[in-house]
CSV table of C-alpha atoms in Angstrom, one decimal:
chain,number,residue,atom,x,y,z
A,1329,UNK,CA,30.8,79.2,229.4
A,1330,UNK,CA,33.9,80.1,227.6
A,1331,UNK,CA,34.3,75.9,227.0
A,1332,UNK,CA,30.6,76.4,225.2
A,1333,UNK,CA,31.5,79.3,223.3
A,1334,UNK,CA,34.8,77.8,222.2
A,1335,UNK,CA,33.0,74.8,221.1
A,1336,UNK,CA,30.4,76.6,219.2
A,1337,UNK,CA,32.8,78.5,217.4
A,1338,UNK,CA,34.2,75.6,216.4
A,1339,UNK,CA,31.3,74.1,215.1
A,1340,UNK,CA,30.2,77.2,212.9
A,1341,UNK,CA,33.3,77.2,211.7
A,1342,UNK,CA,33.5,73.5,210.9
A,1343,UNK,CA,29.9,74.1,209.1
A,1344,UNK,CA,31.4,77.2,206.8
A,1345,UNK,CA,34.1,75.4,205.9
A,1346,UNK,CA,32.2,72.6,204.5
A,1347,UNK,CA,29.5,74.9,203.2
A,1348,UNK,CA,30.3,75.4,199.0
A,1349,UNK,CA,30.2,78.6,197.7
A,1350,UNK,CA,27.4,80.9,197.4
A,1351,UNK,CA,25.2,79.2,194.8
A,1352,UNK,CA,24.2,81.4,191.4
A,1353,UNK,CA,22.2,80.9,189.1
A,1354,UNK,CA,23.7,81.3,185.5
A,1355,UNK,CA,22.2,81.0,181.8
A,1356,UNK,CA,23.3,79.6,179.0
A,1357,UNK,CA,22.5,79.9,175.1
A,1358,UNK,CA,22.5,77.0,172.5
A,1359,UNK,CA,21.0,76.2,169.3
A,1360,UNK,CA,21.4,72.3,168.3
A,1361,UNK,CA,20.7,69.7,166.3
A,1362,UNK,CA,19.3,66.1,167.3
A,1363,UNK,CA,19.3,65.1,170.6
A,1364,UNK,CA,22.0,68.1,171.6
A,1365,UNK,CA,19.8,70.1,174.0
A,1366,UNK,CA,18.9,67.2,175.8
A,1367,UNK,CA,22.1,66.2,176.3
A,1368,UNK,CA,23.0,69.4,177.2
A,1369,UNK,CA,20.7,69.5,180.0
A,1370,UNK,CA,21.9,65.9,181.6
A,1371,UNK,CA,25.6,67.6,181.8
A,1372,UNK,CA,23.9,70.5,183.4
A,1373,UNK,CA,22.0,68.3,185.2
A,1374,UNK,CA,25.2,66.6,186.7
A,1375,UNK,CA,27.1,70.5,186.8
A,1376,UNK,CA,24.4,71.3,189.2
A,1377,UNK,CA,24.5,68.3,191.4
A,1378,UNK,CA,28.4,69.2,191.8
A,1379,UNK,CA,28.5,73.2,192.1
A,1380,UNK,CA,24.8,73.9,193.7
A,1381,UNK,CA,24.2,76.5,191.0
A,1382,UNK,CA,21.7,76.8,189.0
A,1383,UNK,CA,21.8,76.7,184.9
A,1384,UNK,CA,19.1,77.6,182.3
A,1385,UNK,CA,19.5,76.6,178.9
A,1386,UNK,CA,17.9,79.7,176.8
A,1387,UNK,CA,17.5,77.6,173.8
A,1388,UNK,CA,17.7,79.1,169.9
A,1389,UNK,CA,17.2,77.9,166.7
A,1390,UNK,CA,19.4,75.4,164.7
A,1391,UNK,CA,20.2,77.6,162.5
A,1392,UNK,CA,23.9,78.9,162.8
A,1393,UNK,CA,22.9,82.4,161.1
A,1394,UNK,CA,20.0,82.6,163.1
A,1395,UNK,CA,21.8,81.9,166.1
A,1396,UNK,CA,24.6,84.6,165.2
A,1397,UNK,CA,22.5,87.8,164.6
A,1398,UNK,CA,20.4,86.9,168.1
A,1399,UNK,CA,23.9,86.8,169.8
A,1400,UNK,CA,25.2,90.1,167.9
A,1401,UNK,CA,21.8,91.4,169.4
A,1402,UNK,CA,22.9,90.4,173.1
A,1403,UNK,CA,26.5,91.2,173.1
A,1404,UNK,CA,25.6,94.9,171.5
A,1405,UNK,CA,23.3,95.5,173.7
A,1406,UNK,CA,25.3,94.5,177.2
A,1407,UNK,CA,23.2,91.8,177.8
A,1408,UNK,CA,23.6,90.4,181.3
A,1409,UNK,CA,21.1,87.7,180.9
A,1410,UNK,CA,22.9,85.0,179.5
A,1411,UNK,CA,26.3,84.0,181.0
A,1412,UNK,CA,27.6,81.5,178.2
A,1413,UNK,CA,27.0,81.2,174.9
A,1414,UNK,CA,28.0,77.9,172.7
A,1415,UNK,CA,29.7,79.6,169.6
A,1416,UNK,CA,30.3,78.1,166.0
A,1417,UNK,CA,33.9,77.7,165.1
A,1418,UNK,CA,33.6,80.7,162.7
A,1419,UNK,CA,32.8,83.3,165.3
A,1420,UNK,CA,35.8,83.8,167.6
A,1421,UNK,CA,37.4,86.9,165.6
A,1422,UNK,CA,33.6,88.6,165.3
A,1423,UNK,CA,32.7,88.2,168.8
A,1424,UNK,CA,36.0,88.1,170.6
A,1425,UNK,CA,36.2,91.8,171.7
A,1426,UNK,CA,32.6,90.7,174.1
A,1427,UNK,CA,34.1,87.7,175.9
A,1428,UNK,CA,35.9,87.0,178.5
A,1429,UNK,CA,39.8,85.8,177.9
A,1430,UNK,CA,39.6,82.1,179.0
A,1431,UNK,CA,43.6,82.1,179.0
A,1432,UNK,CA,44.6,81.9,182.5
A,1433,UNK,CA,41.8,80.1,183.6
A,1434,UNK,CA,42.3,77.3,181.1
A,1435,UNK,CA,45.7,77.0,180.9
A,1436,UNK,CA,45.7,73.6,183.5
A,1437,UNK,CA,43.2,71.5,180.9
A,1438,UNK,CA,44.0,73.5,176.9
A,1439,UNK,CA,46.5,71.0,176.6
A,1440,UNK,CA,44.3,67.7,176.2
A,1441,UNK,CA,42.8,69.4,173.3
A,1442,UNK,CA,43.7,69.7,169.4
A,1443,UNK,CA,46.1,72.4,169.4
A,1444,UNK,CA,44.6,73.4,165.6
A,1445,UNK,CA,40.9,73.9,167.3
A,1446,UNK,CA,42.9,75.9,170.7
A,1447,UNK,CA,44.4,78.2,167.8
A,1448,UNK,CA,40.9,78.7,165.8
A,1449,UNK,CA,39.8,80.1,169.1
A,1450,UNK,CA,42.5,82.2,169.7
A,1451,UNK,CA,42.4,86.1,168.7
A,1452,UNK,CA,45.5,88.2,169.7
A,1453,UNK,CA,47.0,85.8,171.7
A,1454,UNK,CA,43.9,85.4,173.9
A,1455,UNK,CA,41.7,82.4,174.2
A,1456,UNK,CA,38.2,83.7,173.8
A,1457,UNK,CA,36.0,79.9,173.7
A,1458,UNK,CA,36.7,76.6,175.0
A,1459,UNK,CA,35.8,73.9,172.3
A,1460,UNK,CA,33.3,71.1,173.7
A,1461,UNK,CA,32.8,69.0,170.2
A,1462,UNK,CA,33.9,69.5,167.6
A,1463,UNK,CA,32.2,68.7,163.5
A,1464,UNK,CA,33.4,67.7,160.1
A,1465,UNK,CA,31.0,65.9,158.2
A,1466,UNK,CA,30.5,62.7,155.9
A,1467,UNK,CA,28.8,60.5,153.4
A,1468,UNK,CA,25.9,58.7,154.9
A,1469,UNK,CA,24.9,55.5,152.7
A,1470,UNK,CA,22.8,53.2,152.4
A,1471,UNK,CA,25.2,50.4,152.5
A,1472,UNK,CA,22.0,47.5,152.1
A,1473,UNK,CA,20.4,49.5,149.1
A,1474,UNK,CA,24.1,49.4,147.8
A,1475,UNK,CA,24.6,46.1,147.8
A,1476,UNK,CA,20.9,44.9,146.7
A,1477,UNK,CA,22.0,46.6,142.9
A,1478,UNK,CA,25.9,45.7,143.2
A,1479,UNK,CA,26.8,49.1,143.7
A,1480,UNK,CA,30.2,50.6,145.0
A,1481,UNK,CA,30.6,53.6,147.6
A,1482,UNK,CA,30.9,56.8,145.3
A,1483,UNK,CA,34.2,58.8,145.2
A,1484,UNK,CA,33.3,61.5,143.2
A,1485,UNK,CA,30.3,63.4,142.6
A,1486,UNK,CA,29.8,62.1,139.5
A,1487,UNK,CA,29.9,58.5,140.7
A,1488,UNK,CA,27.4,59.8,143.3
A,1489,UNK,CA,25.1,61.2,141.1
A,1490,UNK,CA,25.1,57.9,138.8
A,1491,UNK,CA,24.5,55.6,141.6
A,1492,UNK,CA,22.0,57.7,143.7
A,1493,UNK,CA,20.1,57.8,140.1
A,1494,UNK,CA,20.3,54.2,140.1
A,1495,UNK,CA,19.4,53.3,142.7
A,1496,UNK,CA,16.3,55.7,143.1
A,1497,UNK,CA,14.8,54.7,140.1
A,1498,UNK,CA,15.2,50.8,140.9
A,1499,UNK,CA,13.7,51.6,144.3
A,1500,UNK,CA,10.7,53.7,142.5
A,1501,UNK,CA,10.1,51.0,140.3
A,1502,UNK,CA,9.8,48.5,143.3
A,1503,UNK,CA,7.3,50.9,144.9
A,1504,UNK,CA,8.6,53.0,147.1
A,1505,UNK,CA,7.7,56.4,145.4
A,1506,UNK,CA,8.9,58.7,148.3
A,1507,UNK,CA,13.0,57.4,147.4
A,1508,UNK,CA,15.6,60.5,146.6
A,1509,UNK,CA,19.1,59.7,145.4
A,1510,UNK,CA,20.6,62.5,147.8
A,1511,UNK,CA,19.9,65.2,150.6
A,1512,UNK,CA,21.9,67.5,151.8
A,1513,UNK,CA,21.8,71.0,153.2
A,1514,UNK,CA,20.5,73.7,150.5
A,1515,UNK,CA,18.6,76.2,152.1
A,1516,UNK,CA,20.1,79.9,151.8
A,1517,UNK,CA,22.1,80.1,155.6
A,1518,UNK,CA,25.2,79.1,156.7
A,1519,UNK,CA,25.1,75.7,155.9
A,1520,UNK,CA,24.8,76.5,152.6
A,1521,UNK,CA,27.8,77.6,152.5
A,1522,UNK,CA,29.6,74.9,154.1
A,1523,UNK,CA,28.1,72.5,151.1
A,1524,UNK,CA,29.4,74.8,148.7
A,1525,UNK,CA,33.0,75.1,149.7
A,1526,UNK,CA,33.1,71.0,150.1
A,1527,UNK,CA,31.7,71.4,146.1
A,1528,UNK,CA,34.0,73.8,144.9
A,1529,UNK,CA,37.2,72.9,147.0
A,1530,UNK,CA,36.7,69.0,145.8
A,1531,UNK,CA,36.6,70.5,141.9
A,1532,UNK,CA,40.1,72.6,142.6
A,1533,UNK,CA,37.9,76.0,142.5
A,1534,UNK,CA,39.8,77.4,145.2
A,1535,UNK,CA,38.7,78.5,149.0
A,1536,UNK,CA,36.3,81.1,147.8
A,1537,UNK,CA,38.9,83.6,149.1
A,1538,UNK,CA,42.4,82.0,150.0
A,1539,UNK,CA,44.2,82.4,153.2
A,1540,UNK,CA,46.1,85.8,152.2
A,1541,UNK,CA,42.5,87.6,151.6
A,1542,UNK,CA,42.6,87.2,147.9
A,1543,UNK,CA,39.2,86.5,146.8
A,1544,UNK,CA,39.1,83.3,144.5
A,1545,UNK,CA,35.8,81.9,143.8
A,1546,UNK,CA,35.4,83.6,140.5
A,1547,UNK,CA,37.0,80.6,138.5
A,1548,UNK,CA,35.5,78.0,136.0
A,1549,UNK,CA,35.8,75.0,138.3
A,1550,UNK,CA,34.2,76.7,140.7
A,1551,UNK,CA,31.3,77.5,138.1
A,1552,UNK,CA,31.1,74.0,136.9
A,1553,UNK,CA,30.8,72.7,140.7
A,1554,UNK,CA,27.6,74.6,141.1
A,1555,UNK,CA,26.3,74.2,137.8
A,1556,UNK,CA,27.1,70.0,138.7
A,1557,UNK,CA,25.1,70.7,142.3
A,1558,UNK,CA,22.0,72.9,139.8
A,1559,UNK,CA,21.4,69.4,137.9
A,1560,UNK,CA,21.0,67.5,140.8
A,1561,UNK,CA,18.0,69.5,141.9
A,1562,UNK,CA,14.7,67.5,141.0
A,1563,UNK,CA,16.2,65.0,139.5
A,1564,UNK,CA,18.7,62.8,142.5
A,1565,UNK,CA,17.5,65.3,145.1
A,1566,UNK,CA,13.8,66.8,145.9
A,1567,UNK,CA,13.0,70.4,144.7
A,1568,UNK,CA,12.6,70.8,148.6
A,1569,UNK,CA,16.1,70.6,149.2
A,1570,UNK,CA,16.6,74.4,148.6
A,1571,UNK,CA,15.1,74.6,151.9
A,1572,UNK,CA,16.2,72.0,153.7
A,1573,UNK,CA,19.2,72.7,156.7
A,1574,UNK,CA,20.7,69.4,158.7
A,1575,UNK,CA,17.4,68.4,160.3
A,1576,UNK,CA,15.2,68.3,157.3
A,1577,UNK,CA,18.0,66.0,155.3
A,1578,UNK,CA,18.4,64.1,158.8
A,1579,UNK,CA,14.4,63.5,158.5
A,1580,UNK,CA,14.4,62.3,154.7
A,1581,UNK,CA,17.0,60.1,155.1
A,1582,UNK,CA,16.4,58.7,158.5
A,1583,UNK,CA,12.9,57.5,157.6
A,1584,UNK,CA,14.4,55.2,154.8
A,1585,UNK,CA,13.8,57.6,152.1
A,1586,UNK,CA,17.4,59.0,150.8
A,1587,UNK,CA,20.0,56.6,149.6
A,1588,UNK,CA,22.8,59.3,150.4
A,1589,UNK,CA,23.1,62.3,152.7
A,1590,UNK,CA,25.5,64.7,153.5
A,1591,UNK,CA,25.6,65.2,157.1
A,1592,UNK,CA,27.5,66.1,160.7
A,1593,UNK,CA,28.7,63.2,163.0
A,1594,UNK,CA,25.6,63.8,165.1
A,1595,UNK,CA,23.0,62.0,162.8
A,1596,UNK,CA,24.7,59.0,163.0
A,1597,UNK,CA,24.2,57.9,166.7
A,1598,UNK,CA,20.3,58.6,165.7
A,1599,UNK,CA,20.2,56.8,162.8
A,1600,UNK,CA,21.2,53.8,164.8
A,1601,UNK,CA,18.7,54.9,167.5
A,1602,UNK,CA,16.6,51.8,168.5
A,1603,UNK,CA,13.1,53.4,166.5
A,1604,UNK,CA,15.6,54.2,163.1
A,1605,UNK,CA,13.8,52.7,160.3
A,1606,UNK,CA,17.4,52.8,158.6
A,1607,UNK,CA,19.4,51.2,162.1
A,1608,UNK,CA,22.0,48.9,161.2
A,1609,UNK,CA,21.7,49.6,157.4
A,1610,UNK,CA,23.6,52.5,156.5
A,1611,UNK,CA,27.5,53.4,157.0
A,1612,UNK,CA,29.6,56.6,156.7
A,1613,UNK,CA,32.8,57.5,153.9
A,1614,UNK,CA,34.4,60.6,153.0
A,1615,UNK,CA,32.6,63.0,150.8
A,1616,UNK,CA,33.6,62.2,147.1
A,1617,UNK,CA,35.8,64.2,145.0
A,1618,UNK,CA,35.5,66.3,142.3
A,1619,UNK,CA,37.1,66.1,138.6
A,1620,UNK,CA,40.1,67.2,137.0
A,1621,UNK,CA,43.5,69.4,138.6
A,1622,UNK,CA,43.0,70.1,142.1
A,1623,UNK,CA,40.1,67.5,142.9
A,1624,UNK,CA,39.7,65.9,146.4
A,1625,UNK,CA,37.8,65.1,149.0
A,1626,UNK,CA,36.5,67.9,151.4
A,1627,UNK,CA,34.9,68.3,154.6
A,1628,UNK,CA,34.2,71.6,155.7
A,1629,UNK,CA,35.7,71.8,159.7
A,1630,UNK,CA,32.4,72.7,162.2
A,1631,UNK,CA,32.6,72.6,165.5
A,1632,UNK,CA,31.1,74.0,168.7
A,1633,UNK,CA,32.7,76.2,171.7
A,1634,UNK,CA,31.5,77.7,175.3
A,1635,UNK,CA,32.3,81.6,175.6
A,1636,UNK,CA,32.2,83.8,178.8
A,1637,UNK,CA,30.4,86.7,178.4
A,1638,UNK,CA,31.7,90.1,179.6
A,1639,UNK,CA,28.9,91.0,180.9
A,1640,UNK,CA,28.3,88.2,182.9
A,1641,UNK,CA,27.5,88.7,186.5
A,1642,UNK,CA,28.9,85.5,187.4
A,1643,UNK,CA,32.2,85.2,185.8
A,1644,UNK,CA,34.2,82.9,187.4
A,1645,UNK,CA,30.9,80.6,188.3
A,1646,UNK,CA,30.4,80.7,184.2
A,1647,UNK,CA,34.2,79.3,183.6
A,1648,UNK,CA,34.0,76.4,186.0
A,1649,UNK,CA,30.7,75.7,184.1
A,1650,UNK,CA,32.7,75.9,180.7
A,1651,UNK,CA,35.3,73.9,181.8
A,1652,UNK,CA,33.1,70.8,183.9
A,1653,UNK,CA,31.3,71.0,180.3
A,1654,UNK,CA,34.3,70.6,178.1
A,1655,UNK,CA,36.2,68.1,180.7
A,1656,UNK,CA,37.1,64.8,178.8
A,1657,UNK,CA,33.7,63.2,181.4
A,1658,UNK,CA,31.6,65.0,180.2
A,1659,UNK,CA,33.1,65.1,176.5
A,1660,UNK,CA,32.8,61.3,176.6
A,1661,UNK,CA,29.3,61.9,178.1
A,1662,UNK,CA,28.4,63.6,175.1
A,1663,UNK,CA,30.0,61.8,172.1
A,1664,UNK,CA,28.1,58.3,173.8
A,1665,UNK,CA,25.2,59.8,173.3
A,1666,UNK,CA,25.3,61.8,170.2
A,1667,UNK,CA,28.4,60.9,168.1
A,1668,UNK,CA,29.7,64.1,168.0
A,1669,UNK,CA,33.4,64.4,167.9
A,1670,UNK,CA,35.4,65.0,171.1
A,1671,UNK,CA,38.6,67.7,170.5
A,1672,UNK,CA,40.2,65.8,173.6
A,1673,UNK,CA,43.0,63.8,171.7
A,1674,UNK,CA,42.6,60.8,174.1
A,1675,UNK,CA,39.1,60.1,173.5
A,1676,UNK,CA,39.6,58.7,170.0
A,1677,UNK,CA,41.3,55.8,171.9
A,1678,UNK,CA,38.9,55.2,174.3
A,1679,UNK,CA,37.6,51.6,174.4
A,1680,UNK,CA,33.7,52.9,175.9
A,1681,UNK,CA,33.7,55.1,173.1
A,1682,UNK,CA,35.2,52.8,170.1
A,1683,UNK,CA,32.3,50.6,171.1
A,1684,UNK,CA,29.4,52.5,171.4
A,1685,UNK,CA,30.0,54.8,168.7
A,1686,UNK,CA,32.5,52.8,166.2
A,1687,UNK,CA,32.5,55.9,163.7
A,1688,UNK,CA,34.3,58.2,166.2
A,1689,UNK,CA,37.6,56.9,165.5
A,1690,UNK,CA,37.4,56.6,161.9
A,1691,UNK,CA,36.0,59.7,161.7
A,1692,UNK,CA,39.4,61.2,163.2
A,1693,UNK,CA,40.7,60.7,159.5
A,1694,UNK,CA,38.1,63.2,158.0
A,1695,UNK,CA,38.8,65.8,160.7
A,1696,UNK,CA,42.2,66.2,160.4
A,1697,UNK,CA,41.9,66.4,156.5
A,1698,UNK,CA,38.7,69.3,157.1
A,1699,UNK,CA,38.9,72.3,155.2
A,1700,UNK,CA,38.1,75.7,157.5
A,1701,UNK,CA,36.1,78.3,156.2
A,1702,UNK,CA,37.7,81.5,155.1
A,1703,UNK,CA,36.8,83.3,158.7
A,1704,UNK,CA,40.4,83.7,159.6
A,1705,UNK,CA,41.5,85.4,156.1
A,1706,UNK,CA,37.9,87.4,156.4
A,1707,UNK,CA,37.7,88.5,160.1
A,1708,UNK,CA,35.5,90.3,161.5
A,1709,UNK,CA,33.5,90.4,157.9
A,1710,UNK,CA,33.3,87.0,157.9
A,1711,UNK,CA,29.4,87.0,158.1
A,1712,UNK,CA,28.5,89.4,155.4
A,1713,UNK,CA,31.2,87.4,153.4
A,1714,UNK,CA,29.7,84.2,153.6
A,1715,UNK,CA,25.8,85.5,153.2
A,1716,UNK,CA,26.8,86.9,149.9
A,1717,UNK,CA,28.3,83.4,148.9
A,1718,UNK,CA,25.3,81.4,149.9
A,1719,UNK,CA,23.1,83.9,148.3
A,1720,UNK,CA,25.1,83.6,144.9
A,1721,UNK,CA,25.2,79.7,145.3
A,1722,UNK,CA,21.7,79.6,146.3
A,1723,UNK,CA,20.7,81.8,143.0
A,1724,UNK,CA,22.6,79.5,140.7
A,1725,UNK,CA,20.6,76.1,142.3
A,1726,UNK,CA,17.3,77.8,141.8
A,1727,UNK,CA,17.6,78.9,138.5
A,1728,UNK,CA,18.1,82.3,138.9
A,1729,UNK,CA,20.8,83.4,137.0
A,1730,UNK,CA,24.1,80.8,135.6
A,1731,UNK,CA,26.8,80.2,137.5
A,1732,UNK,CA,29.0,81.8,136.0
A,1733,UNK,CA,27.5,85.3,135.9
A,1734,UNK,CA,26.6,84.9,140.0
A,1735,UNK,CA,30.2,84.4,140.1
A,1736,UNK,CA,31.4,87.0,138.7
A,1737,UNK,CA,28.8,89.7,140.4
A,1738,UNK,CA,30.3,87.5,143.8
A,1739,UNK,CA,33.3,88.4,143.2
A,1740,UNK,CA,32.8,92.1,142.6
A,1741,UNK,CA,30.5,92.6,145.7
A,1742,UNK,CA,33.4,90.5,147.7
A,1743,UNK,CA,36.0,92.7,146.3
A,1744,UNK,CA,33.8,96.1,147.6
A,1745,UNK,CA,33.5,94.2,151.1
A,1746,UNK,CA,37.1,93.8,151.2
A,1747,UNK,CA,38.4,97.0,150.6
A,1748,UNK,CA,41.7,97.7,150.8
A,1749,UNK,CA,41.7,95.1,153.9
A,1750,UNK,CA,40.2,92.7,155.5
């Protein structure tokens, strides 16, 4: 009998042992473009298969400012519901006082990463998101409408503007009435803003406020950027583009009817996708350049993080999640099927990835050379910061108001904002 018992115990404790532990279920909160929540949920998919938990996705709109006053919402109210939330690059010192420090936890896998996109989520020495992919964006062309009129890949706006307008009306007068010269992202949101910095950074107008918190963007180069972007409106791009964000450019150009877009890495795998009208005939450059002292090309830096909630019942379930999701598999998972940047360095070597995606490693040029927004000067008034600069921008491109004047009022509302700190 005491044999039997001895072997049972043994048994039990053989089946413990290989038993993993207690499955949870967990939630997770995401906006994307594309194809990104599907490809979310084949990671997940694979997470699941591994751990034995359980993960929603609770999915939100693609828009970044949309998806920042539901989280504000949450994280106010204690929300225990959601367990990770994939945060915008901008939003580590606004949010950070609600997340859990990743630090210790992360301190075996931070190096793989780019140390710049390791410090943009870092506030007070604690890691408060781990980055997953991360964004700068390009010139999408239409490389066989460009050579069909002999024309060269444009390297400043004006060049742009010349050769989307020839092109457009050649294509017209061939019949194809639906043809714009260039889309891009105007409507009044985040986005917006992103645009306008690449517009008034490339004209040497400044960072809209610098890096010591002085507030900048009420200069005439800055002006004439936006009064360049007004004249575009109706005439290279549709009147619609006012309200267009990433997908609504994505869906112009990707049905053939755009010679030019401005647009994140992920449009490029589905452009190529095997139902593209446009596969195999477009190709990516740096955005162009403005005029005069100061010009240059600029990309505004995007990318996307996973943050740990503090009120997360699940806390230590939630940051294996996190870091299975950001592991250089399932990074390489993800840029294979979307063409969004990894932030492992490694990957931009990797032969699957060169192959599949060719753009990834050219694109590693425009990242390191992206411009931040001013979120780091601006803090935790970031937000309010940029929604007044979209909303001046977004005045001037309507017609509501020159540029200059929007400018200046900008600048005085900015000034009031800012105080006697940021």
């Amino acid at each position: 009998m005491k044999l039997l018992h001895a072997i049972l115990a043994l048994a039990v404790g053989a089946m413990l042992a290989a038993t993993p532990a207690r499955a949870v279920d967990l939630s997770i909160v995401s906006g994307d473009t594309g194809n990104g929540i599907k490809v979310l949920r084949e990671i997940l998919d694979q997470y699941e298969k591994k751990s034995g938990n359980k993960v929603n996705i609770v999915v939100m709109p693609p828009s970044t400012t949309d998806q920042f006053g539901q989280y504000k919402l949450w994280l106010a109210a204690g929300n225990t519901d959601i367990d990770v939330y994939q945060t915008d690059v901008i939003w580590a010192p606004q949010l950070a006082s609600q997340l859990v420090d990743l630090t210790a936890a992360t301190k075996d896998v931070v190096g793989a990463h780019f140390p710049s996109i390791i410090q943009s989520q870092t506030v007070n020495g604690k890691l408060i998101a781990l980055p997953i992919f991360t964004d700068a964006p390009a010139l999408y062309y239409r490389k066989d409408l460009l050579d069909k009129y002999g024309a060269k890949v444009p390297t400043t706006w004006r060049e742009l503007a010349d050769t989307a307008k020839l092109v457009m009306d050649k294509e017209r007068a061939a019949g194809n009435k639906d043809m714009w010269g260039f889309v891009f992202q105007g409507n009044a949101y985040e986005g917006l803003t992103c645009n306008a910095l690449e517009w008034v950074m490339s004209n040497g107008g400044g960072q809209i406020i610098e890096p010591d918190g002085t507030v900048s963007i009420n200069n005439p180069k800055a002006a004439a950027a936006l009064d360049m972007v007004k004249g575009w409106i109706g005439t290279i791009a549709p009147p619609g583009v006012l309200a267009y964000q990433e997908e609504e450019s994505r869906g112009v150009w990707q049905t053939g009817n755009a010679v030019f877009m401005r647009n994140w890495p992920y449009a490029y795998a589905l452009g190529n996708g095997a139902d593209a009208p446009i596969k195999g005939k477009f190709d990516v450059a740096p955005l162009p350049a403005g005029e005069g002292e100061g010009a240059r090309p600029v990309a505004t830096l995007g990318g996307w993080n996973l943050a740990v909630s503090k009120y997360s019942k699940n806390p230590d379930a939630a940051i294996d999640m996190v870091k299975f999701i950001a592991s250089p598999e399932m990074q390489k998972y993800r840029t294979l099927r979307t063409s969004n940047l990894p932030t492992i360095q490694a990957l931009y070597d990797d032969a699957d990835i060169a192959k599949e995606q060719p753009i990834i490693p050219r694109w590693k040029e425009v990242f390191l050379n992206a411009a931040p927004r001013p979120s780091a000067a601006v803090k935790v008034k970031y937000n309010e910061a940029s929604s007044q600069f979209w909303t001046a921008v977004h005045k001037t491109l309507s017609g509501e108001g020159s540029a200059a004047d929007n400018l200046a009022d900008l600048e005085v509302t900015l000034t009031k904002l800012k105080g006697n700190v940021w």
